[in-house]
Structure formats: structure tokens, C-alpha cells
mmCIF file of C-alpha atoms in Angstrom:
data_model
loop_
_atom_site.group_PDB
_atom_site.id
_atom_site.type_symbol
_atom_site.label_atom_id
_atom_site.label_comp_id
_atom_site.label_asym_id
_atom_site.label_seq_id
_atom_site.Cartn_x
_atom_site.Cartn_y
_atom_site.Cartn_z
ATOM 1 C CA MET P 158 -12.139 54.790 -5.079
ATOM 2 C CA LEU P 159 -9.704 52.574 -7.025
ATOM 3 C CA LYS P 160 -7.026 53.127 -4.407
ATOM 4 C CA LYS P 161 -9.452 51.938 -1.667
ATOM 5 C CA ILE P 162 -10.206 48.743 -3.722
ATOM 6 C CA LEU P 163 -6.489 48.045 -4.280
ATOM 7 C CA LEU P 164 -5.706 48.665 -0.559
ATOM 8 C CA GLY P 165 -8.540 46.376 0.496
ATOM 9 C CA LEU P 166 -7.247 43.644 -1.881
ATOM 10 C CA ALA P 167 -3.761 44.049 -0.608
ATOM 11 C CA VAL P 168 -5.082 43.616 2.978
ATOM 12 C CA VAL P 169 -6.970 40.382 2.012
ATOM 13 C CA ILE P 170 -3.842 39.022 0.213
ATOM 14 C CA VAL P 171 -1.681 39.751 3.156
ATOM 15 C CA ALA P 172 -4.189 38.119 5.526
ATOM 16 C CA LEU P 173 -4.446 35.099 3.266
ATOM 17 C CA PHE P 174 -0.761 34.684 3.200
ATOM 18 C CA GLY P 175 -0.662 34.894 6.976
ATOM 19 C CA VAL P 176 -3.292 32.228 7.220
ATOM 20 C CA ILE P 177 -1.415 29.909 4.889
ATOM 21 C CA ALA P 178 1.800 30.463 6.723
ATOM 22 C CA THR P 179 0.222 29.202 10.019
ATOM 23 C CA ARG P 180 -0.876 25.966 8.411
ATOM 24 C CA PRO P 181 0.889 22.786 9.646
ATOM 25 C CA SER P 182 4.199 22.225 7.859
ATOM 26 C CA THR P 183 3.672 18.314 7.849
ATOM 27 C CA TYR P 184 0.862 15.977 7.063
ATOM 28 C CA THR P 185 0.023 12.288 7.639
ATOM 29 C CA VAL P 186 -2.728 10.103 6.125
ATOM 30 C CA GLN P 187 -3.317 6.548 7.373
ATOM 31 C CA ARG P 188 -5.798 3.766 6.822
ATOM 32 C CA SER P 189 -5.903 0.139 8.006
ATOM 33 C CA ALA P 190 -7.794 -3.100 7.114
ATOM 34 C CA THR P 191 -7.812 -6.680 8.398
ATOM 35 C CA PHE P 192 -7.192 -9.547 5.989
ATOM 36 C CA LYS P 193 -8.094 -13.188 6.662
ATOM 37 C CA ALA P 194 -4.755 -14.291 5.397
ATOM 38 C CA PRO P 195 -1.221 -14.954 6.828
ATOM 39 C CA PRO P 196 1.153 -11.918 7.072
ATOM 40 C CA ASP P 197 3.447 -13.242 4.483
ATOM 41 C CA ILE P 198 0.954 -13.195 1.771
ATOM 42 C CA ALA P 199 0.030 -9.647 2.407
ATOM 43 C CA PHE P 200 3.577 -8.557 2.648
ATOM 44 C CA ALA P 201 4.463 -10.170 -0.722
ATOM 45 C CA LEU P 202 1.843 -8.001 -2.413
ATOM 46 C CA VAL P 203 3.598 -4.851 -1.256
ATOM 47 C CA ASN P 204 7.267 -5.922 -1.107
ATOM 48 C CA ASP P 205 7.221 -6.735 -4.937
ATOM 49 C CA PHE P 206 6.347 -3.713 -7.093
ATOM 50 C CA HIS P 207 5.355 -6.178 -9.824
ATOM 51 C CA GLN P 208 2.384 -7.108 -7.675
ATOM 52 C CA TRP P 209 1.089 -3.585 -7.363
ATOM 53 C CA GLY P 210 -0.783 -3.627 -10.547
ATOM 54 C CA GLY P 211 -3.360 -5.844 -8.956
ATOM 55 C CA TRP P 212 -4.365 -3.483 -6.243
ATOM 56 C CA LEU P 213 -2.985 0.018 -6.718
ATOM 57 C CA PRO P 214 -6.137 2.284 -6.824
ATOM 58 C CA TRP P 215 -4.803 4.883 -9.336
ATOM 59 C CA ASN P 216 -4.018 2.440 -12.142
ATOM 60 C CA ALA P 217 -7.524 2.654 -13.493
ATOM 61 C CA LEU P 218 -7.144 6.482 -14.025
ATOM 62 C CA ASP P 219 -4.743 5.729 -16.887
ATOM 63 C CA PRO P 220 -4.574 2.022 -18.046
ATOM 64 C CA SER P 221 -2.077 3.042 -20.782
ATOM 65 C CA GLN P 222 0.406 4.714 -18.413
ATOM 66 C CA LYS P 223 4.097 3.687 -18.762
ATOM 67 C CA THR P 224 5.686 1.857 -15.865
ATOM 68 C CA THR P 225 9.242 0.850 -15.270
ATOM 69 C CA PHE P 226 10.966 -1.589 -12.921
ATOM 70 C CA GLU P 227 14.525 -1.147 -11.890
ATOM 71 C CA GLY P 228 16.962 -2.159 -9.199
ATOM 72 C CA ALA P 229 16.446 -5.165 -7.121
ATOM 73 C CA PRO P 230 13.536 -7.492 -8.027
ATOM 74 C CA MET P 231 11.852 -6.948 -4.760
ATOM 75 C CA GLY P 232 12.582 -5.558 -1.272
ATOM 76 C CA VAL P 233 15.311 -3.021 -0.453
ATOM 77 C CA GLY P 234 16.620 -1.413 -3.684
ATOM 78 C CA ALA P 235 13.554 -2.058 -5.892
ATOM 79 C CA ARG P 236 12.510 0.881 -7.992
ATOM 80 C CA TYR P 237 9.152 1.551 -9.689
ATOM 81 C CA GLY P 238 8.421 4.549 -12.045
ATOM 82 C CA TRP P 239 5.248 5.684 -13.743
ATOM 83 C CA SER P 240 4.303 8.299 -16.270
ATOM 84 C CA GLY P 241 0.795 8.875 -17.498
ATOM 85 C CA ASN P 242 -2.000 11.377 -18.023
ATOM 86 C CA ASP P 243 -2.765 14.447 -15.977
ATOM 87 C CA GLN P 244 -4.682 12.329 -13.407
ATOM 88 C CA VAL P 245 -1.837 10.035 -12.491
ATOM 89 C CA GLY P 246 1.084 12.428 -13.419
ATOM 90 C CA GLU P 247 4.713 11.059 -13.129
ATOM 91 C CA GLY P 248 6.785 9.861 -10.335
ATOM 92 C CA ARG P 249 8.919 7.120 -8.880
ATOM 93 C CA MET P 250 9.200 4.907 -5.801
ATOM 94 C CA LEU P 251 12.148 3.322 -4.002
ATOM 95 C CA ILE P 252 11.870 0.639 -1.168
ATOM 96 C CA GLU P 253 14.270 1.780 1.360
ATOM 97 C CA GLU P 254 13.445 -0.675 4.260
ATOM 98 C CA SER P 255 11.865 -4.128 4.311
ATOM 99 C CA LYS P 256 11.384 -6.315 7.232
ATOM 100 C CA PRO P 257 9.738 -9.609 6.214
ATOM 101 C CA ASN P 258 6.019 -9.779 7.257
ATOM 102 C CA GLU P 259 6.351 -6.594 9.368
ATOM 103 C CA LEU P 260 7.198 -3.435 7.428
ATOM 104 C CA VAL P 261 7.858 -1.985 3.967
ATOM 105 C CA ARG P 262 9.049 1.638 3.919
ATOM 106 C CA ILE P 263 8.988 3.493 0.509
ATOM 107 C CA GLN P 264 10.424 6.871 -0.534
ATOM 108 C CA LEU P 265 7.775 8.312 -3.006
ATOM 109 C CA GLU P 266 8.688 11.233 -5.271
ATOM 110 C CA PHE P 267 6.151 13.010 -7.471
ATOM 111 C CA ILE P 268 7.558 14.845 -10.599
ATOM 112 C CA ARG P 269 4.409 16.138 -12.114
ATOM 113 C CA PRO P 270 1.901 17.849 -11.892
ATOM 114 C CA PHE P 271 3.574 18.983 -8.702
ATOM 115 C CA ALA P 272 6.982 18.120 -7.444
ATOM 116 C CA SER P 273 7.036 16.702 -3.862
ATOM 117 C CA SER P 274 8.590 13.898 -1.775
ATOM 118 C CA THR P 275 6.742 11.802 0.793
ATOM 119 C CA LEU P 276 7.407 8.732 2.946
ATOM 120 C CA THR P 277 4.964 5.839 2.524
ATOM 121 C CA THR P 278 4.888 2.822 4.931
ATOM 122 C CA PHE P 279 3.118 -0.374 5.065
ATOM 123 C CA THR P 280 2.987 -2.285 8.274
ATOM 124 C CA PHE P 281 1.765 -5.898 8.927
ATOM 125 C CA LYS P 282 0.445 -6.913 12.351
ATOM 126 C CA PRO P 283 -0.669 -10.450 13.192
ATOM 127 C CA VAL P 284 -4.135 -10.595 14.627
ATOM 128 C CA ALA P 285 -6.744 -13.235 15.531
ATOM 129 C CA GLU P 286 -8.421 -12.986 12.048
ATOM 130 C CA GLY P 287 -5.179 -13.000 10.101
ATOM 131 C CA VAL P 288 -3.271 -9.760 9.596
ATOM 132 C CA GLU P 289 -3.923 -6.056 9.986
ATOM 133 C CA VAL P 290 -2.307 -4.023 7.216
ATOM 134 C CA THR P 291 -1.798 -0.278 7.730
ATOM 135 C CA TRP P 292 -1.012 2.013 4.810
ATOM 136 C CA GLY P 293 0.455 5.371 5.756
ATOM 137 C CA MET P 294 1.779 8.504 4.034
ATOM 138 C CA SER P 295 3.619 11.462 5.543
ATOM 139 C CA GLY P 296 5.499 14.456 4.175
ATOM 140 C CA GLU P 297 6.187 18.144 4.503
ATOM 141 C CA ASP P 298 4.209 20.965 3.000
ATOM 142 C CA ASN P 299 5.818 23.972 1.379
ATOM 143 C CA PHE P 300 3.859 27.215 0.907
ATOM 144 C CA MET P 301 1.947 25.797 -2.060
ATOM 145 C CA GLY P 302 1.093 22.588 -0.243
ATOM 146 C CA LYS P 303 -0.182 24.635 2.664
ATOM 147 C CA ALA P 304 -2.409 26.631 0.345
ATOM 148 C CA PHE P 305 -3.668 23.466 -1.198
ATOM 149 C CA SER P 306 -4.597 22.081 2.162
ATOM 150 C CA LEU P 307 -6.939 25.094 2.717
ATOM 151 C CA VAL P 308 -9.143 24.009 -0.193
ATOM 152 C CA VAL P 309 -8.684 20.236 -0.311
ATOM 153 C CA ASP P 310 -9.097 17.779 2.545
ATOM 154 C CA ARG P 311 -5.989 15.664 1.904
ATOM 155 C CA ASP P 312 -6.915 13.093 4.524
ATOM 156 C CA ALA P 313 -10.357 12.518 2.885
ATOM 157 C CA MET P 314 -9.151 12.631 -0.673
ATOM 158 C CA LEU P 315 -6.169 10.189 -0.050
ATOM 159 C CA GLY P 316 -7.916 8.127 2.617
ATOM 160 C CA LYS P 317 -10.584 7.131 0.154
ATOM 161 C CA ASP P 318 -8.094 5.846 -2.265
ATOM 162 C CA PHE P 319 -6.172 3.988 0.444
ATOM 163 C CA ASP P 320 -9.406 2.281 1.592
ATOM 164 C CA LYS P 321 -9.998 1.256 -2.064
ATOM 165 C CA GLY P 322 -6.447 -0.016 -2.433
ATOM 166 C CA LEU P 323 -6.552 -2.042 0.873
ATOM 167 C CA ALA P 324 -9.968 -3.545 -0.238
ATOM 168 C CA ALA P 325 -8.367 -4.751 -3.497
ATOM 169 C CA MET P 326 -5.309 -6.106 -1.674
ATOM 170 C CA LYS P 327 -7.585 -7.882 0.792
ATOM 171 C CA THR P 328 -9.398 -9.648 -1.992
ATOM 172 C CA LEU P 329 -6.078 -10.824 -3.493
ATOM 173 C CA ALA P 330 -4.640 -11.770 -0.166
ATOM 174 C CA GLU P 331 -7.573 -13.788 0.856
ATOM 175 C CA ALA P 332 -7.833 -15.541 -2.432
ATOM 176 C CA GLU P 333 -4.261 -16.691 -2.254
ATOM 177 C CA ALA P 334 -4.813 -17.784 1.448
ATOM 178 C CA GLY P 335 -7.610 -19.952 0.142
ATOM 179 C CA LYS P 336 -5.504 -21.515 -2.543
ATOM 180 C CA ARG P 337 -2.794 -22.277 0.032
ATOM 181 C CA ALA P 338 -5.225 -23.957 2.359
ATOM 182 C CA GLU P 339 -6.582 -26.060 -0.452
ATOM 183 C CA ALA P 340 -3.073 -27.113 -1.594
ATOM 184 C CA GLU P 341 -2.077 -27.959 2.016
ATOM 185 C CA ALA P 342 -5.312 -30.073 2.475
ATOM 186 C CA ALA P 343 -4.664 -31.861 -0.810
ATOM 187 C CA LYS P 344 -1.128 -32.632 0.189
ATOM 188 C CA LEU P 345 -2.092 -34.011 3.610
ATOM 189 C CA ALA P 346 -4.729 -36.311 1.786
ATOM 190 C CA ALA P 347 -2.210 -37.450 -0.725
ATOM 191 C CA GLU P 348 0.224 -38.203 2.109
ATOM 192 C CA LYS P 349 -2.399 -40.112 4.074
ATOM 193 C CA ALA P 350 -3.410 -42.219 1.094
ATOM 194 C CA ALA P 351 0.242 -43.139 0.203
ATOM 195 C CA ALA P 352 1.063 -44.243 3.892
ATOM 196 C CA PRO P 353 1.335 -48.017 4.164
ATOM 197 C CA ALA P 354 -1.427 -49.703 6.104
ATOM 198 C CA GLU P 355 -0.571 -50.947 9.564
ATOM 199 C CA ALA P 356 0.244 -54.673 9.846
ATOM 200 C CA PRO P 357 -2.058 -56.633 12.088
ATOM 201 C CA PRO P 358 -0.714 -57.572 15.532
ATOM 202 C CA ALA P 359 1.087 -60.964 15.764
ATOM 203 C CA ALA P 360 -0.469 -63.841 17.788
ATOM 204 C CA GLU P 361 1.267 -66.338 20.002
ATOM 205 C CA GLY P 362 3.543 -68.686 18.139
ATOM 206 C CA GLY P 363 4.428 -65.928 15.485
ATOM 207 C CA GLN P 364 1.025 -66.229 13.639
ATOM 208 C CA ALA P 365 -0.412 -63.020 12.641
ATOM 209 C CA VAL P 366 -3.946 -62.338 13.755
ATOM 210 C CA ALA P 367 -6.240 -61.562 10.820
ATOM 211 C CA ALA P 368 -8.082 -58.313 11.021
ATOM 212 C CA PRO P 369 -11.745 -58.835 11.811
ATOM 213 C CA THR P 370 -13.987 -58.550 8.830
ATOM 214 C CA PRO P 371 -17.118 -56.439 9.138
#
């Protein structure tokens, strides 16, 4: 009886291994949102790791996590590292490519709880309303990753966080766009107020014609 049970268990394990082995070896998660803001404002929120604290969805999971900033202050060569509780784990990011107002490509490396490496991209597309921001992540799955994908819907899990992060980024971008519009309007008003009044046209004989009074 015991032999039959062990044999059956072995068959199940072999079958499970076979199913896991047939899972896709790569994955991609992607979400988009439209901001009522110029592309450069949205781009700046991503191209500078110092700005991520205002919209990164996982920061709230461990407010006391340790973060580090190294390399370039922003753009290509900028590095960001974090280490926190079991919910946020530990990892680091490096901006590998940065095209102003178009693209930020980041190499993302997780150290714990599971070691893995993924490619993260942010693209910025001008649209009638302002800018469409797309956040994507892609990577390769080893055997453990394939097994994980059997029990967890990665797209749903990460996609929910991507949507939350994009919503926070949208709020920041549109607030900054509003401030910019107000500043530009105030500047134009000040320039108009400081401009000299037009002189009245000269009459025949060189005498100026007085402007009519109401």
C-alpha cells in the first residue's frame, strides 16, 4: 500500500515538474495612464530617483526602509537602492537609458526575498490631453519563477501596483502643470503691466492729438 502511495506521489511530482517546465520563460507587465500635463513634467518624475518617493506604490509598505542614491544625480548612471522589511525586500536600480521626454529604461535587480533581474521602462507619448505614460516590466523566469506563476497572477498583482503608482504620479504631474500655468499667466500679466503706454498720434503741425476722454 505504501509503495502504491509513494509511486502515485512520484507520478504527481513528475507531472507537476512537467507542467512547470512548459510555462513561458519570459513575462511582461504593462499599464498606461494619461496625464493633463506636458511630457517634460512627467519625465522629470521618473528620470530623477529622488522624485520616486512621491509616487512609488511600495514605499508605504515600509516607511522606515533605508534608501541610497549613488552615481549621477539623474538620468543615465543614476543608482537607487533600498532595503526594508519582508514586504519590500532589498534591491537596486540603475538608469541605463534616458531620452528626454520620451523614454527611461532601468535595470532592476531584486536581492531578497528572491534574487532576480528585470527590465523596467517608462515611455512618454504626447497626446491631445497632455502625455500618455506607460510603465512596463519584463524579465525571464527560472524554474522557481515558473512555479510561482502557477499560483500567482503576476500581471494582476503587479498591474494593480502599477496603476496605483501611475495615479500618484498623475496627481503630482498635474499639480505641477497647474503651478506652471499660473506662473506663466502671472508673468504675462506683469509684463503687460510694465509695458509703456502707446503715445497718442501726432496731429498736423507736430502737435499731439490728445486721447479722447470718456
